[in-house]
């Protein structure tokens, strides 16, 4: 039978309140008494009832995180940074995956809410805000991660996806390409904003953009197969694209595989750029150029926001925040050419041939 606080109090000849204060390091208790109680607690292997404590204190020191894919490097790095920062303040993270299934996501959320979370972070795969808005109505502080919904009054932390689309497209144009295609993402705000940034940049430079140069919405944009299948279709077009902006690095890897199978040399015949700057990108036969989203920065900011919400007792007004990593460069474009709040990592798959203004690259 589990040891109760009452058992410790009776064994020590003190009140339950005294034991409770010792466990919470309350200043009203003598140091010697606290130390004696803590020794006894350790001997009996006592574990406090967190649910009961949360009813008394109003805080569970638990934070929930629901993401569509735990294996995806972007969400994995966010979870790692978020968990690390929370642990430093004695908060703990419960992580769950929806596998990109809206029904499963809702079930996972309902299960997590039973833990009386201090905050819930969700990278939602829902097509609308109806289900997710119930979390706010229930009173649990909600932070949307990466994906947002129009009109939903909630905290949000993510990348500036419109500027990601702009930056990737500007980079391809600067490399001397004019026939540029886009392998788009699924039906969510992230993919929509990146596509909008791509379209607007092409329009700004007066470049023709056939609709066939934009792939159809995939059901799953995470795996290589999506990029491989979509790239094969693009390579069959006449004229075929000279460059491709891929929704993320997984899609870009599939695109590189399809190009290799077709005998298309990257970057000589085709420039490819992805998004995410995954750790394996520089181990490829042709290093993949990519946009850095700042996943670690997002994780840290999420932790800061959770602590701010807890400190305000849930009264902190919702805010929308986009993370702005420092600009760095692994390849051939000068970072001073851009002023966006994302980072470009230019490598072999997207070598720039000539910058705007006639500046040649070595």
Short mmCIF file of C-alpha atoms in Angstrom, two decimals:
data_model
loop_
_atom_site.label_atom_id
_atom_site.label_comp_id
_atom_site.label_asym_id
_atom_site.label_seq_id
_atom_site.Cartn_x
_atom_site.Cartn_y
_atom_site.Cartn_z
CA UNK A 1 0.00 0.00 0.00
CA UNK A 2 1.42 3.44 -0.90
CA UNK A 3 2.82 5.49 1.97
CA UNK A 4 0.62 8.47 2.82
CA UNK A 5 1.56 11.83 4.28
CA UNK A 6 -0.57 10.88 7.28
CA UNK A 7 1.65 7.81 7.88
CA UNK A 8 4.79 9.96 7.95
CA UNK A 9 3.18 12.46 10.33
CA UNK A 10 2.17 9.69 12.78
CA UNK A 11 5.62 8.07 12.61
CA UNK A 12 7.34 11.39 13.31
CA UNK A 13 4.88 12.62 15.92
CA UNK A 14 4.11 15.79 13.97
CA UNK A 15 1.07 17.14 12.14
CA UNK A 16 0.25 16.54 8.50
CA UNK A 17 0.63 20.30 7.94
CA UNK A 18 4.22 20.14 9.27
CA UNK A 19 5.07 17.30 6.87
CA UNK A 20 3.51 19.22 4.00
CA UNK A 21 5.57 22.32 4.84
CA UNK A 22 8.76 20.25 5.02
CA UNK A 23 8.11 18.79 1.57
CA UNK A 24 7.52 22.29 0.16
CA UNK A 25 10.56 23.76 1.97
CA UNK A 26 8.28 26.25 3.71
CA UNK A 27 10.08 28.89 5.85
CA UNK A 28 7.66 28.40 8.79
CA UNK A 29 9.31 25.10 9.76
CA UNK A 30 12.58 24.64 11.66
CA UNK A 31 15.50 23.41 9.56
CA UNK A 32 16.20 20.48 11.92
CA UNK A 33 12.56 19.35 11.79
CA UNK A 34 12.48 19.65 8.01
CA UNK A 35 15.67 17.61 7.63
CA UNK A 36 14.39 14.85 9.96
CA UNK A 37 11.14 14.62 7.99
CA UNK A 38 12.93 14.53 4.63
CA UNK A 39 15.16 11.70 5.83
CA UNK A 40 12.09 9.72 6.89
CA UNK A 41 10.35 10.50 3.59
CA UNK A 42 13.32 9.07 1.71
CA UNK A 43 13.47 5.97 3.92
CA UNK A 44 9.79 5.24 3.30
CA UNK A 45 10.09 6.00 -0.44
CA UNK A 46 7.17 8.41 -0.18
CA UNK A 47 5.84 9.97 -3.35
CA UNK A 48 3.49 12.94 -3.07
CA UNK A 49 0.07 12.81 -4.71
CA UNK A 50 0.55 15.42 -7.41
CA UNK A 51 -3.14 15.54 -8.26
CA UNK A 52 -4.05 16.26 -4.64
CA UNK A 53 -1.30 18.86 -4.38
CA UNK A 54 -2.52 20.64 -7.49
CA UNK A 55 -5.99 20.94 -5.97
CA UNK A 56 -4.48 22.74 -2.97
CA UNK A 57 -1.83 24.90 -4.68
CA UNK A 58 -3.64 25.47 -7.99
CA UNK A 59 -0.52 24.28 -9.88
CA UNK A 60 0.47 20.79 -11.02
CA UNK A 61 3.92 21.79 -12.33
CA UNK A 62 3.03 19.75 -15.42
CA UNK A 63 3.01 21.02 -19.01
CA UNK A 64 1.53 19.06 -21.92
CA UNK A 65 2.90 18.98 -25.47
CA UNK A 66 1.01 17.47 -28.42
CA UNK A 67 2.78 17.31 -31.79
CA UNK A 68 1.93 15.50 -35.03
CA UNK A 69 5.19 13.53 -35.18
CA UNK A 70 7.70 12.82 -32.38
CA UNK A 71 10.30 11.53 -34.85
CA UNK A 72 10.30 14.75 -36.88
CA UNK A 73 13.56 16.63 -36.03
CA UNK A 74 11.76 19.99 -35.83
CA UNK A 75 9.36 18.87 -33.11
CA UNK A 76 11.99 16.70 -31.42
CA UNK A 77 14.34 19.65 -30.96
CA UNK A 78 11.51 21.84 -29.67
CA UNK A 79 10.50 19.18 -27.12
CA UNK A 80 14.11 18.76 -25.98
CA UNK A 81 14.67 22.50 -25.45
CA UNK A 82 11.25 22.99 -23.82
CA UNK A 83 11.77 20.07 -21.41
CA UNK A 84 15.29 21.23 -20.50
CA UNK A 85 14.19 24.75 -19.65
CA UNK A 86 11.14 23.58 -17.68
CA UNK A 87 13.22 21.17 -15.57
CA UNK A 88 15.40 24.05 -14.46
CA UNK A 89 12.30 25.52 -12.79
CA UNK A 90 10.98 22.21 -11.42
CA UNK A 91 8.29 21.84 -14.08
CA UNK A 92 7.88 18.65 -16.08
CA UNK A 93 6.80 17.97 -19.65
CA UNK A 94 4.34 15.28 -20.79
CA UNK A 95 4.76 14.64 -24.52
CA UNK A 96 2.20 13.03 -26.82
CA UNK A 97 1.92 12.44 -30.57
CA UNK A 98 -1.22 12.77 -32.67
CA UNK A 99 0.37 11.05 -35.70
CA UNK A 100 -1.27 13.78 -37.79
CA UNK A 101 -4.74 12.43 -36.95
CA UNK A 102 -7.24 15.11 -35.77
CA UNK A 103 -9.37 12.56 -33.90
CA UNK A 104 -6.39 11.10 -32.07
CA UNK A 105 -5.15 14.61 -31.31
CA UNK A 106 -8.44 15.48 -29.60
CA UNK A 107 -8.33 12.26 -27.56
CA UNK A 108 -4.74 12.98 -26.50
CA UNK A 109 -5.68 16.51 -25.44
CA UNK A 110 -8.64 15.29 -23.38
CA UNK A 111 -6.40 12.75 -21.64
CA UNK A 112 -3.71 15.32 -20.84
CA UNK A 113 -6.21 17.83 -19.48
CA UNK A 114 -7.15 15.28 -16.81
CA UNK A 115 -3.72 15.93 -15.27
CA UNK A 116 -4.74 19.53 -14.46
CA UNK A 117 -1.91 20.94 -16.58
CA UNK A 118 -0.47 24.37 -15.89
CA UNK A 119 -0.33 24.87 -19.68
CA UNK A 120 -0.86 22.92 -22.89
CA UNK A 121 1.25 23.37 -26.04
CA UNK A 122 -0.25 22.02 -29.27
CA UNK A 123 1.04 21.83 -32.83
CA UNK A 124 -2.42 21.08 -34.14
CA UNK A 125 -3.37 19.04 -37.19
CA UNK A 126 -7.03 20.15 -36.96
CA UNK A 127 -8.55 21.74 -40.07
CA UNK A 128 -10.40 24.34 -37.99
CA UNK A 129 -10.33 25.79 -34.48
CA UNK A 130 -13.60 24.32 -33.18
CA UNK A 131 -12.09 21.48 -31.12
CA UNK A 132 -8.99 23.35 -30.01
CA UNK A 133 -11.04 26.31 -28.77
CA UNK A 134 -12.62 24.05 -26.14
CA UNK A 135 -9.29 23.96 -24.31
CA UNK A 136 -9.47 27.73 -23.82
CA UNK A 137 -13.11 27.55 -22.77
CA UNK A 138 -12.21 24.95 -20.16
CA UNK A 139 -9.68 27.34 -18.62
CA UNK A 140 -6.36 25.60 -19.34
CA UNK A 141 -3.79 28.06 -20.77
CA UNK A 142 -3.19 27.10 -24.41
CA UNK A 143 -0.14 27.85 -26.55
CA UNK A 144 -0.35 27.05 -30.25
CA UNK A 145 2.94 25.91 -31.74
CA UNK A 146 3.90 26.33 -35.40
CA UNK A 147 0.27 26.22 -36.68
CA UNK A 148 -2.36 28.87 -35.96
CA UNK A 149 -6.05 29.45 -36.66
CA UNK A 150 -7.60 32.75 -37.83
CA UNK A 151 -9.74 34.37 -35.16
CA UNK A 152 -8.61 32.10 -32.30
CA UNK A 153 -7.50 34.24 -29.35
CA UNK A 154 -4.59 32.14 -28.11
CA UNK A 155 -0.87 32.37 -27.43
CA UNK A 156 1.24 31.40 -30.45
CA UNK A 157 4.94 30.64 -30.91
CA UNK A 158 6.32 29.77 -34.33
CA UNK A 159 8.45 30.78 -37.28
CA UNK A 160 7.60 33.53 -39.74
CA UNK A 161 6.57 31.13 -42.49
CA UNK A 162 5.79 33.86 -44.99
CA UNK A 163 9.34 35.16 -44.71
CA UNK A 164 10.68 31.62 -45.00
CA UNK A 165 8.94 31.40 -48.37
CA UNK A 166 10.33 34.78 -49.39
CA UNK A 167 13.88 34.00 -48.27
CA UNK A 168 14.02 30.61 -49.97
CA UNK A 169 12.70 32.03 -53.24
CA UNK A 170 15.00 35.05 -53.16
CA UNK A 171 17.92 32.67 -52.68
CA UNK A 172 16.96 30.61 -55.71
CA UNK A 173 16.50 33.72 -57.83
CA UNK A 174 19.89 35.02 -56.66
CA UNK A 175 21.44 31.75 -57.86
CA UNK A 176 20.47 32.69 -61.40
CA UNK A 177 17.33 30.54 -61.76
CA UNK A 178 14.05 31.83 -63.19
CA UNK A 179 11.92 28.69 -63.67
CA UNK A 180 11.19 27.89 -60.04
CA UNK A 181 8.75 25.32 -58.66
CA UNK A 182 7.38 24.69 -55.19
CA UNK A 183 6.68 21.34 -53.51
CA UNK A 184 4.02 22.48 -51.09
CA UNK A 185 2.97 21.24 -47.67
CA UNK A 186 -0.39 20.06 -46.31
CA UNK A 187 -3.54 22.08 -45.69
CA UNK A 188 -2.40 24.13 -42.68
CA UNK A 189 -1.29 27.69 -41.94
CA UNK A 190 2.42 26.85 -42.22
CA UNK A 191 2.18 25.56 -45.79
CA UNK A 192 -0.22 28.32 -46.84
CA UNK A 193 2.09 31.10 -45.63
CA UNK A 194 5.20 29.60 -47.22
CA UNK A 195 3.35 29.24 -50.52
CA UNK A 196 2.15 32.85 -50.27
CA UNK A 197 5.71 34.06 -49.67
CA UNK A 198 6.88 32.05 -52.69
CA UNK A 199 4.15 33.41 -54.97
CA UNK A 200 4.63 37.03 -53.88
CA UNK A 201 8.39 36.87 -54.43
CA UNK A 202 8.01 35.40 -57.90
CA UNK A 203 5.51 38.14 -58.70
CA UNK A 204 7.80 40.83 -57.29
CA UNK A 205 10.58 39.77 -59.68
CA UNK A 206 8.21 39.50 -62.63
CA UNK A 207 8.85 35.78 -63.05
CA UNK A 208 6.30 33.57 -64.77
CA UNK A 209 4.84 30.89 -62.50
CA UNK A 210 2.80 28.15 -64.19
CA UNK A 211 0.33 26.49 -61.82
CA UNK A 212 1.80 23.12 -62.78
CA UNK A 213 5.02 24.26 -61.07
CA UNK A 214 3.19 24.08 -57.72
CA UNK A 215 2.54 20.55 -56.50
CA UNK A 216 -0.87 19.47 -55.23
CA UNK A 217 -1.55 19.41 -51.48
CA UNK A 218 -0.19 16.17 -50.02
CA UNK A 219 -1.96 14.28 -47.26
CA UNK A 220 1.40 13.81 -45.53
CA UNK A 221 4.26 16.22 -46.14
CA UNK A 222 6.71 14.77 -43.64
CA UNK A 223 8.21 11.79 -45.41
CA UNK A 224 10.61 11.57 -48.34
CA UNK A 225 8.09 9.74 -50.51
CA UNK A 226 6.02 12.91 -50.89
CA UNK A 227 8.98 14.80 -52.33
CA UNK A 228 10.11 11.90 -54.50
CA UNK A 229 6.70 11.45 -56.15
CA UNK A 230 6.12 15.18 -56.63
CA UNK A 231 9.63 15.72 -58.03
CA UNK A 232 9.17 12.96 -60.63
CA UNK A 233 6.09 14.82 -61.91
CA UNK A 234 7.98 18.11 -62.13
CA UNK A 235 10.87 16.52 -64.04
CA UNK A 236 8.41 15.24 -66.66
CA UNK A 237 7.24 18.80 -67.46
CA UNK A 238 8.31 20.73 -70.58
CA UNK A 239 10.14 22.93 -69.83
CA UNK A 240 11.10 21.50 -66.50
CA UNK A 241 11.98 23.74 -63.54
CA UNK A 242 15.52 24.93 -62.91
CA UNK A 243 14.99 25.18 -59.15
CA UNK A 244 12.67 23.86 -56.44
CA UNK A 245 11.67 25.28 -53.06
CA UNK A 246 10.56 22.36 -50.89
CA UNK A 247 8.16 22.70 -47.95
CA UNK A 248 10.62 21.01 -45.59
CA UNK A 249 13.86 19.05 -45.64
CA UNK A 250 12.16 15.65 -45.70
CA UNK A 251 10.38 16.61 -48.92
CA UNK A 252 13.66 18.02 -50.27
CA UNK A 253 15.47 14.72 -49.62
CA UNK A 254 12.86 12.90 -51.69
CA UNK A 255 13.27 15.51 -54.42
CA UNK A 256 17.05 14.94 -54.45
CA UNK A 257 16.51 11.19 -54.75
CA UNK A 258 14.14 11.63 -57.72
CA UNK A 259 16.60 13.97 -59.42
CA UNK A 260 19.44 11.47 -58.97
CA UNK A 261 17.30 8.64 -60.36
CA UNK A 262 16.54 10.76 -63.44
CA UNK A 263 20.21 11.63 -64.00
CA UNK A 264 19.64 15.29 -63.13
CA UNK A 265 22.72 16.82 -61.50
CA UNK A 266 22.23 19.03 -58.45
CA UNK A 267 23.00 21.93 -58.39
CA UNK A 268 24.19 22.18 -62.02
CA UNK A 269 20.87 21.19 -63.61
CA UNK A 270 18.57 21.78 -60.66
CA UNK A 271 18.83 23.89 -57.50
CA UNK A 272 17.02 22.56 -54.41
CA UNK A 273 16.31 24.26 -51.10
CA UNK A 274 14.39 22.90 -48.11
CA UNK A 275 13.38 24.13 -44.68
CA UNK A 276 14.42 22.92 -41.23
CA UNK A 277 18.21 22.58 -41.51
CA UNK A 278 18.09 19.03 -40.16
CA UNK A 279 21.31 17.65 -38.68
CA UNK A 280 21.76 15.05 -41.42
CA UNK A 281 21.73 17.63 -44.22
CA UNK A 282 25.52 18.08 -44.31
CA UNK A 283 26.13 14.30 -44.55
CA UNK A 284 24.41 13.94 -47.91
CA UNK A 285 26.29 13.33 -51.14
CA UNK A 286 25.01 16.75 -52.25
CA UNK A 287 24.62 18.87 -49.07
CA UNK A 288 21.12 20.30 -48.87
CA UNK A 289 20.58 24.05 -48.69
CA UNK A 290 17.94 24.83 -46.11
CA UNK A 291 16.18 27.53 -44.10
CA UNK A 292 16.83 27.40 -40.34
CA UNK A 293 13.56 27.79 -38.40
CA UNK A 294 15.07 28.11 -34.95
CA UNK A 295 13.46 25.09 -33.28
CA UNK A 296 15.67 25.27 -30.17
CA UNK A 297 14.87 28.97 -29.78
CA UNK A 298 11.16 28.16 -30.05
CA UNK A 299 11.45 25.51 -27.34
CA UNK A 300 13.16 27.92 -24.97
CA UNK A 301 10.64 30.67 -25.65
CA UNK A 302 7.77 28.25 -25.04
CA UNK A 303 9.22 27.47 -21.61
CA UNK A 304 9.57 31.18 -20.80
CA UNK A 305 5.99 31.78 -21.89
CA UNK A 306 4.69 28.90 -19.74
CA UNK A 307 6.41 30.35 -16.68
CA UNK A 308 5.02 33.81 -17.44
CA UNK A 309 1.52 32.35 -17.72
CA UNK A 310 1.88 30.50 -14.42
CA UNK A 311 3.23 33.62 -12.68
CA UNK A 312 0.21 35.59 -13.91
CA UNK A 313 -2.21 32.87 -12.71
CA UNK A 314 -3.42 32.46 -16.28
CA UNK A 315 -4.27 36.14 -16.79
CA UNK A 316 -1.47 36.89 -19.27
CA UNK A 317 -2.98 38.30 -22.47
CA UNK A 318 -2.51 36.10 -25.56
CA UNK A 319 0.38 37.11 -27.80
CA UNK A 320 1.72 36.02 -31.18
CA UNK A 321 5.48 35.52 -31.30
CA UNK A 322 7.78 34.54 -34.14
CA UNK A 323 11.29 33.43 -33.24
CA UNK A 324 14.20 35.24 -34.86
CA UNK A 325 17.48 33.26 -34.84
CA UNK A 326 20.73 35.02 -35.73
CA UNK A 327 21.67 34.88 -39.38
CA UNK A 328 24.53 32.52 -40.18
CA UNK A 329 25.85 31.04 -43.40
CA UNK A 330 27.45 27.74 -44.37
CA UNK A 331 27.83 28.46 -48.05
CA UNK A 332 27.82 31.03 -50.78
CA UNK A 333 25.42 33.91 -50.04
CA UNK A 334 26.32 36.86 -47.87
CA UNK A 335 23.87 37.11 -44.92
CA UNK A 336 24.00 40.90 -45.19
CA UNK A 337 21.94 40.58 -48.37
CA UNK A 338 18.92 39.68 -46.23
CA UNK A 339 17.25 41.06 -43.12
CA UNK A 340 14.76 38.33 -42.31
CA UNK A 341 14.25 36.65 -38.94
CA UNK A 342 15.25 33.24 -40.22
CA UNK A 343 18.59 31.79 -41.19
CA UNK A 344 19.67 30.47 -44.58
CA UNK A 345 22.17 27.62 -44.80
CA UNK A 346 23.36 27.53 -48.40
CA UNK A 347 25.32 24.48 -49.46
CA UNK A 348 25.87 22.29 -52.49
CA UNK A 349 22.25 21.73 -53.54
CA UNK A 350 21.63 25.39 -54.19
CA UNK A 351 24.84 27.15 -55.14
CA UNK A 352 24.36 30.79 -56.05
CA UNK A 353 25.84 31.73 -59.40
CA UNK A 354 25.31 35.48 -59.31
CA UNK A 355 23.88 37.90 -56.76
CA UNK A 356 21.56 40.81 -57.61
CA UNK A 357 23.57 43.81 -58.75
CA UNK A 358 25.94 41.71 -60.84
CA UNK A 359 28.09 40.52 -57.92
CA UNK A 360 29.69 37.20 -58.83
CA UNK A 361 30.45 34.55 -56.24
CA UNK A 362 33.73 32.66 -55.98
#
